PDB file of C-alpha atoms in Angstrom:
ATOM      1  CA  MET A   1    -109.913 -38.314 -16.651  1.00 45.00           C
ATOM      2  CA  PRO A   2    -110.728 -35.418 -14.961  1.00 51.00           C
ATOM      3  CA  HIS A   3    -114.003 -33.466 -14.618  1.00 51.00           C
ATOM      4  CA  GLN A   4    -113.880 -30.386 -17.122  1.00 53.00           C
ATOM      5  CA  ARG A   5    -116.830 -27.603 -16.915  1.00 52.00           C
ATOM      6  CA  PRO A   6    -118.965 -26.476 -20.487  1.00 51.00           C
ATOM      7  CA  GLN A   7    -118.383 -23.401 -20.643  1.00 53.00           C
ATOM      8  CA  SER A   8    -121.594 -21.621 -20.881  1.00 50.00           C
ATOM      9  CA  ARG A   9    -121.914 -19.127 -24.263  1.00 50.00           C
ATOM     10  CA  THR A  10    -121.548 -16.279 -21.886  1.00 49.00           C
ATOM     11  CA  GLN A  11    -118.480 -16.982 -20.585  1.00 50.00           C
ATOM     12  CA  ALA A  12    -117.383 -17.409 -24.325  1.00 48.00           C
ATOM     13  CA  GLN A  13    -114.362 -15.012 -25.394  1.00 51.00           C
ATOM     14  CA  PRO A  14    -115.412 -12.287 -27.318  1.00 50.00           C
ATOM     15  CA  SER A  15    -113.919 -12.284 -30.427  1.00 52.00           C
ATOM     16  CA  ALA A  16    -111.757  -8.954 -31.046  1.00 49.00           C
ATOM     17  CA  PRO A  17    -112.854  -6.165 -33.823  1.00 52.00           C
ATOM     18  CA  GLN A  18    -111.089  -6.272 -36.602  1.00 53.00           C
ATOM     19  CA  ALA A  19    -109.203  -2.874 -37.034  1.00 51.00           C
ATOM     20  CA  HIS A  20    -107.876  -2.565 -40.071  1.00 54.00           C
ATOM     21  CA  VAL A  21    -104.496  -1.119 -39.997  1.00 51.00           C
ATOM     22  CA  GLN A  22    -102.631   0.043 -43.038  1.00 55.00           C
ATOM     23  CA  ALA A  23     -98.596  -0.236 -42.849  1.00 57.00           C
ATOM     24  CA  ARG A  24     -97.011   2.654 -43.391  1.00 61.00           C
ATOM     25  CA  PRO A  25     -94.838   3.103 -46.917  1.00 63.00           C
ATOM     26  CA  GLU A  26     -91.017   2.061 -45.961  1.00 81.00           C
ATOM     27  CA  SER A  27     -88.684   4.677 -46.948  1.00 89.00           C
ATOM     28  CA  PRO A  28     -85.861   3.748 -49.031  1.00 88.00           C
ATOM     29  CA  GLN A  29     -83.430   3.806 -45.998  1.00 89.00           C
ATOM     30  CA  GLN A  30     -85.584   1.233 -44.019  1.00 90.00           C
ATOM     31  CA  VAL A  31     -85.750  -1.501 -47.056  1.00 91.00           C
ATOM     32  CA  PHE A  32     -82.090  -0.480 -47.250  1.00 91.00           C
ATOM     33  CA  LEU A  33     -81.212  -1.513 -44.251  1.00 90.00           C
ATOM     34  CA  ALA A  34     -83.678  -4.813 -44.407  1.00 91.00           C
ATOM     35  CA  ASP A  35     -81.854  -5.392 -47.417  1.00 90.00           C
ATOM     36  CA  VAL A  36     -78.405  -5.130 -45.952  1.00 90.00           C
ATOM     37  CA  ALA A  37     -79.637  -6.828 -42.481  1.00 90.00           C
ATOM     38  CA  ARG A  38     -80.410  -9.987 -44.874  1.00 92.00           C
ATOM     39  CA  ASP A  39     -77.065 -10.093 -46.944  1.00 89.00           C
ATOM     40  CA  VAL A  40     -75.313  -9.929 -42.975  1.00 89.00           C
ATOM     41  CA  LYS A  41     -77.362 -13.382 -42.224  1.00 90.00           C
ATOM     42  CA  ALA A  42     -77.050 -14.543 -45.488  1.00 88.00           C
ATOM     43  CA  LEU A  43     -72.991 -13.977 -45.714  1.00 87.00           C
ATOM     44  CA  ASN A  44     -73.124 -15.224 -42.060  1.00 88.00           C
ATOM     45  CA  SER A  45     -74.366 -18.557 -42.587  1.00 89.00           C
ATOM     46  CA  ALA A  46     -71.821 -18.750 -45.476  1.00 87.00           C
ATOM     47  CA  VAL A  47     -68.909 -18.089 -42.884  1.00 88.00           C
ATOM     48  CA  LEU A  48     -69.574 -20.594 -40.663  1.00 89.00           C
ATOM     49  CA  VAL A  49     -70.796 -23.391 -43.026  1.00 89.00           C
ATOM     50  CA  LEU A  50     -66.796 -22.607 -44.848  1.00 88.00           C
ATOM     51  CA  GLY A  51     -65.314 -22.615 -41.587  1.00 87.00           C
ATOM     52  CA  GLN A  52     -67.068 -26.369 -40.419  1.00 90.00           C
ATOM     53  CA  LYS A  53     -66.161 -28.056 -43.833  1.00 88.00           C
ATOM     54  CA  MET A  54     -62.351 -26.393 -43.397  1.00 88.00           C
ATOM     55  CA  GLN A  55     -62.223 -28.091 -39.906  1.00 89.00           C
ATOM     56  CA  PHE A  56     -63.675 -31.244 -41.493  1.00 89.00           C
ATOM     57  CA  LEU A  57     -60.494 -30.607 -44.245  1.00 88.00           C
ATOM     58  CA  VAL A  58     -57.587 -30.093 -41.728  1.00 88.00           C
ATOM     59  CA  ARG A  59     -59.001 -33.080 -39.571  1.00 90.00           C
ATOM     60  CA  ASN A  60     -58.731 -35.191 -42.590  1.00 90.00           C
ATOM     61  CA  GLU A  61     -55.797 -33.654 -43.863  1.00 88.00           C
ATOM     62  CA  LYS A  62     -54.554 -34.430 -40.304  1.00 89.00           C
ATOM     63  CA  ILE A  63     -55.229 -37.957 -40.365  1.00 91.00           C
ATOM     64  CA  LEU A  64     -54.380 -38.446 -44.253  1.00 89.00           C
ATOM     65  CA  GLY A  65     -50.170 -36.855 -43.288  1.00 88.00           C
ATOM     66  CA  ARG A  66     -50.856 -39.851 -39.589  1.00 91.00           C
ATOM     67  CA  ASN A  67     -51.082 -42.769 -42.240  1.00 90.00           C
ATOM     68  CA  LEU A  68     -48.631 -41.545 -44.814  1.00 88.00           C
ATOM     69  CA  LEU A  69     -46.263 -41.601 -41.844  1.00 89.00           C
ATOM     70  CA  VAL A  70     -46.926 -45.196 -40.816  1.00 90.00           C
ATOM     71  CA  LEU A  71     -46.707 -45.927 -44.517  1.00 89.00           C
ATOM     72  CA  ASN A  72     -43.533 -44.535 -44.977  1.00 88.00           C
ATOM     73  CA  LYS A  73     -42.338 -46.531 -41.654  1.00 89.00           C
ATOM     74  CA  LYS A  74     -43.832 -49.713 -43.320  1.00 87.00           C
ATOM     75  CA  ILE A  75     -42.128 -49.292 -46.184  1.00 84.00           C
ATOM     76  CA  GLU A  76     -38.919 -48.567 -45.338  1.00 84.00           C
ATOM     77  CA  ASP A  77     -39.464 -52.247 -42.656  1.00 83.00           C
ATOM     78  CA  PHE A  78     -39.626 -53.617 -45.065  1.00 80.00           C
ATOM     79  CA  GLN A  79     -37.120 -52.468 -47.603  1.00 79.00           C
ATOM     80  CA  LYS A  80     -34.335 -53.435 -44.721  1.00 81.00           C
ATOM     81  CA  VAL A  81     -36.375 -56.916 -44.581  1.00 76.00           C
ATOM     82  CA  LYS A  82     -35.793 -57.724 -48.366  1.00 69.00           C
ATOM     83  CA  GLY A  83     -32.225 -58.550 -48.080  1.00 60.00           C
ATOM     84  CA  THR A  84     -33.433 -61.825 -47.289  1.00 56.00           C
ATOM     85  CA  ASP A  85     -34.814 -64.252 -50.277  1.00 49.00           C
ATOM     86  CA  GLU A  86     -37.641 -65.358 -48.265  1.00 53.00           C
ATOM     87  CA  ALA A  87     -39.110 -62.069 -46.596  1.00 48.00           C
ATOM     88  CA  GLY A  88     -38.018 -60.318 -50.561  1.00 50.00           C
ATOM     89  CA  SER A  89     -40.451 -62.213 -52.285  1.00 57.00           C
ATOM     90  CA  LEU A  90     -43.749 -61.584 -49.815  1.00 54.00           C
ATOM     91  CA  GLY A  91     -42.484 -58.356 -49.249  1.00 63.00           C
ATOM     92  CA  SER A  92     -41.970 -57.398 -53.350  1.00 74.00           C
ATOM     93  CA  LYS A  93     -45.514 -58.050 -52.846  1.00 77.00           C
ATOM     94  CA  GLU A  94     -46.941 -56.005 -49.835  1.00 79.00           C
ATOM     95  CA  LEU A  95     -44.261 -52.894 -50.664  1.00 79.00           C
ATOM     96  CA  GLU A  96     -45.644 -52.913 -53.949  1.00 83.00           C
ATOM     97  CA  GLY A  97     -49.484 -52.653 -52.188  1.00 83.00           C
ATOM     98  CA  LEU A  98     -47.890 -50.124 -49.546  1.00 83.00           C
ATOM     99  CA  ARG A  99     -46.663 -48.436 -52.165  1.00 86.00           C
ATOM    100  CA  GLN A 100     -50.333 -47.682 -54.171  1.00 88.00           C
ATOM    101  CA  GLU A 101     -52.083 -46.995 -51.062  1.00 87.00           C
ATOM    102  CA  PHE A 102     -49.021 -44.302 -50.589  1.00 87.00           C
ATOM    103  CA  GLU A 103     -48.915 -42.470 -53.845  1.00 89.00           C
ATOM    104  CA  ALA A 104     -52.965 -42.388 -53.420  1.00 88.00           C
ATOM    105  CA  ASN A 105     -52.888 -41.126 -50.304  1.00 88.00           C
ATOM    106  CA  SER A 106     -50.167 -39.179 -51.063  1.00 87.00           C
ATOM    107  CA  ALA A 107     -53.181 -37.494 -54.122  1.00 88.00           C
ATOM    108  CA  GLU A 108     -55.405 -37.243 -51.684  1.00 88.00           C
ATOM    109  CA  LEU A 109     -53.496 -35.296 -49.152  1.00 88.00           C
ATOM    110  CA  GLY A 110     -52.574 -33.134 -52.052  1.00 88.00           C
ATOM    111  CA  ARG A 111     -55.995 -32.705 -53.174  1.00 89.00           C
ATOM    112  CA  LEU A 112     -56.910 -31.874 -49.583  1.00 88.00           C
ATOM    113  CA  SER A 113     -54.179 -29.391 -49.438  1.00 87.00           C
ATOM    114  CA  ARG A 114     -55.687 -27.685 -52.427  1.00 89.00           C
ATOM    115  CA  SER A 115     -59.090 -27.765 -50.928  1.00 88.00           C
ATOM    116  CA  VAL A 116     -58.586 -25.853 -48.017  1.00 88.00           C
ATOM    117  CA  SER A 117     -56.001 -23.848 -49.618  1.00 88.00           C
ATOM    118  CA  GLU A 118     -60.182 -22.435 -51.865  1.00 88.00           C
ATOM    119  CA  LEU A 119     -61.586 -22.538 -48.593  1.00 87.00           C
ATOM    120  CA  ARG A 120     -59.606 -20.430 -46.978  1.00 88.00           C
ATOM    121  CA  ASP A 121     -58.945 -17.629 -50.192  1.00 88.00           C
ATOM    122  CA  ALA A 122     -63.060 -17.805 -50.245  1.00 86.00           C
ATOM    123  CA  LEU A 123     -63.401 -17.454 -46.206  1.00 86.00           C
ATOM    124  CA  GLU A 124     -61.056 -14.649 -46.531  1.00 86.00           C
ATOM    125  CA  GLN A 125     -62.900 -12.707 -49.791  1.00 87.00           C
ATOM    126  CA  VAL A 126     -66.329 -13.479 -47.445  1.00 85.00           C
ATOM    127  CA  LYS A 127     -64.866 -11.793 -44.759  1.00 84.00           C
ATOM    128  CA  ILE A 128     -63.957  -8.925 -47.633  1.00 86.00           C
ATOM    129  CA  ASN A 129     -67.120  -8.646 -48.732  1.00 82.00           C
ATOM    130  CA  TYR A 130     -68.670  -8.808 -45.252  1.00 79.00           C
ATOM    131  CA  ALA A 131     -66.190  -5.538 -44.320  1.00 78.00           C
ATOM    132  CA  LYS A 132     -67.556  -3.746 -47.217  1.00 80.00           C
ATOM    133  CA  SER A 133     -71.287  -4.280 -46.409  1.00 76.00           C
ATOM    134  CA  GLU A 134     -70.745  -3.380 -43.043  1.00 75.00           C
ATOM    135  CA  GLY A 135     -68.968   0.478 -43.734  1.00 70.00           C
ATOM    136  CA  LYS A 136     -72.012   1.082 -46.401  1.00 61.00           C
TER     137      LYS A 136
END
């Protein structure tokens, strides 16, 4: 433990005198500019959040699209194999499961596509509002 020198009372820092400073009253223009600055920050945050959500939705949409392609390929393969009795009885259960999975993925892809579209519209609206607020 390093040796610390005790501070003498004469070395103590004097407290600064408390000057009472009155704030100037803000003009209406300053208030307006402060409000606009807050609005711009809020809009910027909203745009960033919407952009992130759109990136996630687009990524998920791509993943689901690839899954649909794989499932389509599997369904086609099972339909080709279905010609034989053994493969037909085995494949029909698997085919039905794949068909249900395909339908679920198709519905999810449609939902994500609508969400992306809604987010794009919302982002465009935010951009328009942002441009209007900058123009003021």
